Amino acid sequence: MNIKNKIYALLAAVVFLACDRAADVDFAKDEATGSLDVSNFIAVGNSLTSGFSNGGLNAYSQSASFPKLIADQFAQYGGTGFSQQEVSAAGSGDIMYIEEFAEGSPVIKNTALNASFFAEKVASDVSNFGIPGMRSIDVTSPHSVYGKANPYFGRLNLDASKSYMDWVAEKEATVFSLWLGSGDVLGFAATGGMFGEAGNQRIPGAYEDGLSPLNAFALSYNAVFDMLAAKNNGQAKGVVGTVPSITSAPYFTFVNTQLAAMAGQIPAFNAQTAAFVNFVYQLAGYILPEGGLFKEGVNFPAIVKGHEYNTIDAENGVFDRKPAGELSVELFNAAEGDLALLTFAGIQSRILTEGLGYIKQTAETAELQALAVEALPKIAQAEALGAQAQALKDEALRLGEEAALLKAEAVELAQQAAALLAEGKTEEAAAKQAQAELKGAQALQKATSAAEKGAQALEKKIQLDALVSQIAALLYTPENIAKALNVAHPVSSQYVLDSEEVALVSERIGQMNAVITAKVDQNPNTVLFNSSELLSKLNTDGIQMNGIGLTGAYVSGGVFSLDGIHLTPRGYGLVANKLITLLNGKFNASIATADLSKLDPVLFP
Amino acid sequence: MKKIILFLLMAGGAFSHSFASGYQVLLQSNRQLAMGNLGVALRPSASSVFWNPAALGFMDRSAIEAGFNLIDAEHNYWASDTRDVNGNPVLDPYTSKTSSPFGAPVHLYGVWAPEGSQFRFGIGFYTPFGSKVEWGDSWRHSDLLKELTLKAYYFQPTAAYRINDRLSVGAGLVVAFGSMNLQRTISRFGGKPDGGYYGYELDGKSDLAYGYNVGVFFKATEKLDVALNYRSKVELDVKNGDVSFDVPASLSSLFAASEFDGGLPMPSSLSIGIAFHPNNRLTLSAEGVVVGWSAYEALTLTFDKPVGSVNDEEKKISSSPRNYENTVVLKAGGEYVLNDWLQLRAGMYYDQTPVQDGYMTAETPGQDRLNYTCGIGFSPFENWQVDLSFLYVSGMEKKQSLEQLPKSPESEGGQPLVDTYPTGTFRSTGYVGGLTVSYKF
């Protein structure tokens, strides 16, 4: 080999080496997917599946829906053809964002509602079947009906007769996600259970903002599950989510922490001020519990219970949300598990500025205070009179009863005397007769005392009645009632999910999850995603992924969007990664998860 | 809500800083480069100012030398150690690589050989350390490093003394200064409204620093030269460097720092070389170098204001362990004089990484490297010499797994420090071409 050839050989070696600069990525795609066929993925569910975030749906939030993030990962292993409902940059509008921080607190604003979004018709051939607001019990309702109730479904270009079920049935799939059911309790929970279990009755029997009946849920849910499991000739693999314990989401938990932090700023009641506030609430017509609502110490806010809605005209869409009928008030009690909803955050500042939850400090309050100064001694006097009258009445009744008893004994003795006389035992009869007469005299004496007491009681009662009408005349004037209504400021129950309602929601979620779990247990092609477990981990230890720390906290946690229920892109990434991990474990696959660090948390201005 | 913000910053772990590893740049003259990047025991040329000042003692004529190199370096990354939510390994096809901007370091030497004197005087300007890495902000680990530019310039007046016909000594005073620019993203705040990511940039110039370069050159036999060279460590300290944070405006009060102090050691190196001249056409040489990388224990930055906090004084200081270890570089190469105007050269060297397992960072990911060199030299005119060289750097693949990473103290959870050190496989390659022109007079 001459020198020239040597140079060529060297150059050739260099060129050969030069071809290979990258790190070897050495594995086969089928090794990564195990027994999973990721070629055709669809997602079935509600807002959480659609990519709903910050209170709305737009191109930004949808681009990080968890199905999209899963599909992006699947695409690296042969997944194709994933598509989503057409959504513009503005999207639904009404999307929450942080405008600024004022004294360290975020000022949250909403974008304008985009009516044209709901007016336009978009193609229905998609892979992401997430419909915001959809409940399990809605899946069989035809487009002509449910499309009107839910504009996210309504905007799809779909035959009038086709239901959500029919729509999904048309699409083939090799792998699916199913996360349905939170909508069946969310309406009730998010409105503080103000309408009761049966919902708002805007459409009678529709359970809007109520709790879906369990049997109806199970029927619909099982139908959807079976329809999905039958895809790909019964070989479709799926990951199936349970209903999360939604009351652990910031929408339900954040304001409680804010209220706790606020407690020191609220003046504590002493016996006198508590009595005054009770006085005003009563004057305003609220029904207070026995012994008054407000007691010594800090106690707020008061929550109005027992809303009724009297103007319902579903046909014309008229729906009057004004309360009617008698209203009782309760105190908010976080320690017992009452939850102030995120909606309350918007009016929370009024606690301090307007006395929301206890009393408003105005000129009228001062006038009412003057009134109370005048009325309260009279009321105390009336109460004393009433007590005296009652005592006298009780005494009269007791004496009367004793008199009756003595009288009965006297009659008995007299009868015994008569019997003895008939037997000819005159002496014994005379003795009995004497006893009878003595008892009779005693009875008469008691009866006389009773009558005296009764008369005294009546006298007191007359005095009391006079005093009560005097008080009533003093207090219950239209002016005074108007003043009381103006200053007594209870919080409407729509802002609070009280502990009983929380228990109701939890119980229903448990029942629904039993239905879901049973289906997954019966089908070896599916794997269960325990969403509550994930939420609980976020709320306790937090989760570390891709160098990013995640918690369930509002704004700062990275997972929940500003609406406190739906997730940020990073939160949806966490869900996507969890689902991929579950599929990996179940189907012996080894598919990579999404990089959370490149997905957005709540954005700061 | 203040508390919320503060928590947010702490949630992702320590706010850490790091830069270059293995930031040596051995491109100080293209004749030596072509021969396996060795030169301690080679017969002198002007670039001996750098390689071994002692060799200058045997220089018979004055000379000047100037040259440059063009570097096309690339770092490749494969996410070979991705874990799923449960911590189980998954097969991740994600790869990335640095964009490869051309770097062009230069070198300049001059030697004065006064006739009849045993003294020789020289001067040199060269760049023995530096780094340029651009991962970009879409890289998965851009929070660890988006971009790094590190430069060190050495200026070295030198003197050599020929003790006798076989032994010479030499010494140079190194006057050094440097600059650094480090950019990282902060992805925990999410994307910016107009695209891209939030982040921060450190930019600073060092104070002048001093060191020395001393050597001994010994002609053992007619055919064998033995030489020793020691270059001292130089600490380059940046004072009042600029730091600029690009964070959401609402958080700017937490990132009010505008200046930083920091330092980086340029390690010492001790070289022993031999050169063998079997005939007057062939030169063969071998060299062993110990580089004192253990000087680089941690990267410590001190800011003028707390970072990620309004008033937590502890957050003014950020220290990230590097724990470099001393390394050995082994070199071999040769030159063949084809005719009176053309020389052919080739060589190779093995360059150990100073980075311990688990401490690999994204700056210059540490791998052991095999380096192949070749080149030619020719004399187009009397007294003129042109040297061309080509270097191929082939880093061996190095994987860093989650289990290898240093962990936070038990009191802070004992978790692997994924926010300081990346996991995955790195491989670095580089092509370097170079040209040096020298003139003797």
CSV table of N, CA and C in Angstrom, one decimal, chain B residues 94-162:
chain,number,residue,atom,x,y,z
B,94,TYR,N,-37.1,9.4,22.5
B,94,TYR,CA,-36.7,10.8,22.4
B,94,TYR,C,-35.2,11.0,22.3
B,95,THR,N,-34.8,11.8,21.3
B,95,THR,CA,-33.4,12.2,21.1
B,95,THR,C,-33.3,13.7,20.9
B,96,SER,N,-32.2,14.2,21.1
B,96,SER,CA,-31.9,15.6,20.8
B,96,SER,C,-30.4,15.8,20.6
B,97,LYS,N,-30.1,16.9,20.0
B,97,LYS,CA,-28.7,17.2,19.9
B,97,LYS,C,-28.4,18.6,19.9
B,98,THR,N,-27.2,19.0,20.2
B,98,THR,CA,-26.9,20.4,20.2
B,98,THR,C,-26.8,20.9,18.7
B,99,SER,N,-27.1,22.2,18.5
B,99,SER,CA,-26.8,22.7,17.2
B,99,SER,C,-25.3,23.0,17.3
B,100,SER,N,-24.6,22.9,16.1
B,100,SER,CA,-23.2,22.9,16.1
B,100,SER,C,-22.6,24.1,15.5
B,101,PRO,N,-22.6,25.2,16.3
B,101,PRO,CA,-22.0,26.4,15.7
B,101,PRO,C,-20.5,26.2,15.6
B,102,PHE,N,-19.9,26.7,14.6
B,102,PHE,CA,-18.5,26.6,14.4
B,102,PHE,C,-17.7,27.5,15.4
B,103,GLY,N,-16.8,26.9,16.1
B,103,GLY,CA,-15.9,27.6,16.9
B,103,GLY,C,-14.6,27.8,16.2
B,104,ALA,N,-13.9,28.9,16.4
B,104,ALA,CA,-12.7,29.1,15.7
B,104,ALA,C,-11.6,29.7,16.6
B,105,PRO,N,-11.0,28.9,17.5
B,105,PRO,CA,-10.0,29.4,18.3
B,105,PRO,C,-8.7,29.7,17.5
B,106,VAL,N,-7.9,30.7,17.9
B,106,VAL,CA,-6.7,31.0,17.2
B,106,VAL,C,-5.5,30.8,18.2
B,107,HIS,N,-4.3,30.7,17.6
B,107,HIS,CA,-3.1,30.7,18.4
B,107,HIS,C,-2.0,31.5,17.7
B,108,LEU,N,-1.2,32.1,18.5
B,108,LEU,CA,-0.1,33.0,18.0
B,108,LEU,C,1.1,32.8,18.9
B,109,TYR,N,2.3,32.6,18.3
B,109,TYR,CA,3.5,32.4,19.0
B,109,TYR,C,4.6,33.2,18.4
B,110,GLY,N,5.5,33.6,19.2
B,110,GLY,CA,6.7,34.2,18.6
B,110,GLY,C,7.9,33.9,19.5
B,111,VAL,N,9.0,33.5,18.8
B,111,VAL,CA,10.2,33.2,19.6
B,111,VAL,C,11.4,34.0,19.1
B,112,TRP,N,12.2,34.5,19.9
B,112,TRP,CA,13.4,35.2,19.6
B,112,TRP,C,14.6,34.4,20.0
B,113,ALA,N,15.4,34.1,19.1
B,113,ALA,CA,16.6,33.3,19.4
B,113,ALA,C,17.9,34.1,19.1
B,114,PRO,N,18.3,34.9,20.2
B,114,PRO,CA,19.5,35.8,20.0
B,114,PRO,C,20.7,34.9,19.7
B,115,GLU,N,21.4,35.2,18.7
B,115,GLU,CA,22.6,34.4,18.3
B,115,GLU,C,23.6,34.4,19.3
B,116,GLY,N,24.2,33.2,19.5
B,116,GLY,CA,25.2,33.1,20.5
B,116,GLY,C,24.8,33.1,21.9
B,117,SER,N,23.5,33.1,22.2
B,117,SER,CA,23.0,33.1,23.5
B,117,SER,C,22.4,31.8,23.9
B,118,GLN,N,22.5,31.4,25.1
B,118,GLN,CA,21.8,30.2,25.6
B,118,GLN,C,20.4,30.5,26.0
B,119,PHE,N,20.1,31.8,26.0
B,119,PHE,CA,18.7,32.1,26.3
B,119,PHE,C,17.8,32.2,25.0
B,120,ARG,N,16.6,31.9,25.2
B,120,ARG,CA,15.6,32.1,24.2
B,120,ARG,C,14.4,32.8,24.8
B,121,PHE,N,13.8,33.6,24.1
B,121,PHE,CA,12.6,34.4,24.6
B,121,PHE,C,11.4,34.2,23.7
B,122,GLY,N,10.3,34.0,24.3
B,122,GLY,CA,9.1,33.7,23.5
B,122,GLY,C,7.8,34.4,24.1
B,123,ILE,N,6.8,34.4,23.3
B,123,ILE,CA,5.6,34.9,23.7
B,123,ILE,C,4.5,34.1,23.0
B,124,GLY,N,3.4,33.9,23.8
B,124,GLY,CA,2.3,33.1,23.2
B,124,GLY,C,0.9,33.6,23.6
B,125,PHE,N,0.0,33.4,22.7
B,125,PHE,CA,-1.4,33.7,22.9
B,125,PHE,C,-2.2,32.5,22.5
B,126,TYR,N,-2.9,31.9,23.4
B,126,TYR,CA,-3.7,30.7,23.0
B,126,TYR,C,-4.9,30.5,23.9
B,127,THR,N,-5.8,29.5,23.6
B,127,THR,CA,-7.0,29.3,24.3
B,127,THR,C,-7.1,27.9,24.8
B,128,PRO,N,-6.6,27.6,25.9
B,128,PRO,CA,-6.5,26.1,26.3
B,128,PRO,C,-7.8,25.6,26.9
B,129,PHE,N,-8.7,26.5,27.2
B,129,PHE,CA,-10.0,26.1,27.8
B,129,PHE,C,-11.1,26.8,27.1
B,130,GLY,N,-12.3,26.2,27.1
B,130,GLY,CA,-13.5,26.9,26.5
B,130,GLY,C,-14.5,25.8,26.2
B,131,SER,N,-15.7,26.3,25.9
B,131,SER,CA,-16.8,25.4,25.6
B,131,SER,C,-17.9,26.2,24.9
B,132,LYS,N,-18.6,25.6,24.0
B,132,LYS,CA,-19.7,26.2,23.4
B,132,LYS,C,-20.8,25.1,23.2
B,133,VAL,N,-21.9,25.2,23.9
B,133,VAL,CA,-22.9,24.2,23.8
B,133,VAL,C,-24.3,24.9,23.6
B,134,GLU,N,-25.0,24.5,22.6
B,134,GLU,CA,-26.3,25.1,22.4
B,134,GLU,C,-27.4,24.0,22.3
B,135,TRP,N,-28.1,23.7,23.4
B,135,TRP,CA,-29.1,22.7,23.3
B,135,TRP,C,-30.4,23.3,22.8
B,136,GLY,N,-30.6,24.6,23.0
B,136,GLY,CA,-31.9,25.2,22.7
B,136,GLY,C,-32.9,25.0,23.8
B,137,ASP,N,-34.0,25.8,23.7
B,137,ASP,CA,-35.0,25.8,24.8
B,137,ASP,C,-36.1,24.7,24.6
B,138,SER,N,-36.0,24.0,23.5
B,138,SER,CA,-37.1,22.9,23.4
B,138,SER,C,-36.5,21.6,23.9
B,139,TRP,N,-35.2,21.6,24.2
B,139,TRP,CA,-34.6,20.4,24.7
B,139,TRP,C,-35.3,20.0,26.1
B,140,ARG,N,-35.4,18.7,26.3
B,140,ARG,CA,-36.0,18.2,27.5
B,140,ARG,C,-35.4,18.7,28.8
B,141,HIS,N,-34.1,18.9,28.7
B,141,HIS,CA,-33.4,19.3,29.9
B,141,HIS,C,-32.9,20.8,29.9
B,142,SER,N,-33.6,21.6,29.1
B,142,SER,CA,-33.2,23.0,29.0
B,142,SER,C,-33.1,23.7,30.3
B,143,ASP,N,-33.8,23.2,31.3
B,143,ASP,CA,-33.7,23.8,32.6
B,143,ASP,C,-32.3,23.6,33.2
B,144,LEU,N,-31.7,22.6,32.8
B,144,LEU,CA,-30.3,22.3,33.3
B,144,LEU,C,-29.3,23.1,32.4
B,145,LEU,N,-29.6,23.2,31.1
B,145,LEU,CA,-28.7,24.0,30.3
B,145,LEU,C,-29.4,24.2,28.9
B,146,LYS,N,-29.5,25.5,28.6
B,146,LYS,CA,-30.0,25.9,27.3
B,146,LYS,C,-28.8,26.2,26.4
B,147,GLU,N,-27.9,27.0,26.9
B,147,GLU,CA,-26.7,27.4,26.1
B,147,GLU,C,-25.6,27.8,27.0
B,148,LEU,N,-24.4,27.4,26.6
B,148,LEU,CA,-23.2,27.8,27.4
B,148,LEU,C,-22.1,28.2,26.5
B,149,THR,N,-21.5,29.3,26.8
B,149,THR,CA,-20.2,29.7,26.1
B,149,THR,C,-19.2,30.1,27.2
B,150,LEU,N,-18.1,29.4,27.1
B,150,LEU,CA,-17.0,29.6,28.0
B,150,LEU,C,-15.8,29.8,27.3
B,151,LYS,N,-15.1,30.9,27.6
B,151,LYS,CA,-13.8,31.2,26.9
B,151,LYS,C,-12.7,31.5,27.9
B,152,ALA,N,-11.5,31.1,27.6
B,152,ALA,CA,-10.3,31.4,28.4
B,152,ALA,C,-9.2,31.8,27.5
B,153,TYR,N,-8.6,32.9,27.7
B,153,TYR,CA,-7.5,33.4,26.9
B,153,TYR,C,-6.2,33.4,27.7
B,154,TYR,N,-5.2,32.8,27.2
B,154,TYR,CA,-3.9,32.8,27.9
B,154,TYR,C,-2.9,33.6,27.1
B,155,PHE,N,-2.2,34.4,27.8
B,155,PHE,CA,-1.1,35.2,27.2
B,155,PHE,C,0.2,34.9,28.0
B,156,GLN,N,1.2,34.5,27.3
B,156,GLN,CA,2.3,33.8,28.1
B,156,GLN,C,3.7,34.3,27.6
B,157,PRO,N,4.3,35.3,28.3
B,157,PRO,CA,5.7,35.6,28.0
B,157,PRO,C,6.6,34.5,28.6
B,158,THR,N,7.6,34.1,27.9
B,158,THR,CA,8.4,32.9,28.2
B,158,THR,C,9.9,33.1,28.0
B,159,ALA,N,10.6,32.4,28.8
B,159,ALA,CA,12.1,32.4,28.6
B,159,ALA,C,12.6,30.9,28.8
B,160,ALA,N,13.6,30.6,28.0
B,160,ALA,CA,14.2,29.3,28.1
B,160,ALA,C,15.7,29.4,28.2
B,161,TYR,N,16.3,28.5,28.8
B,161,TYR,CA,17.8,28.5,29.0
B,161,TYR,C,18.4,27.1,28.7
B,162,ARG,N,19.3,27.1,27.7
B,162,ARG,CA,19.9,25.8,27.3
B,162,ARG,C,21.1,25.6,28.2
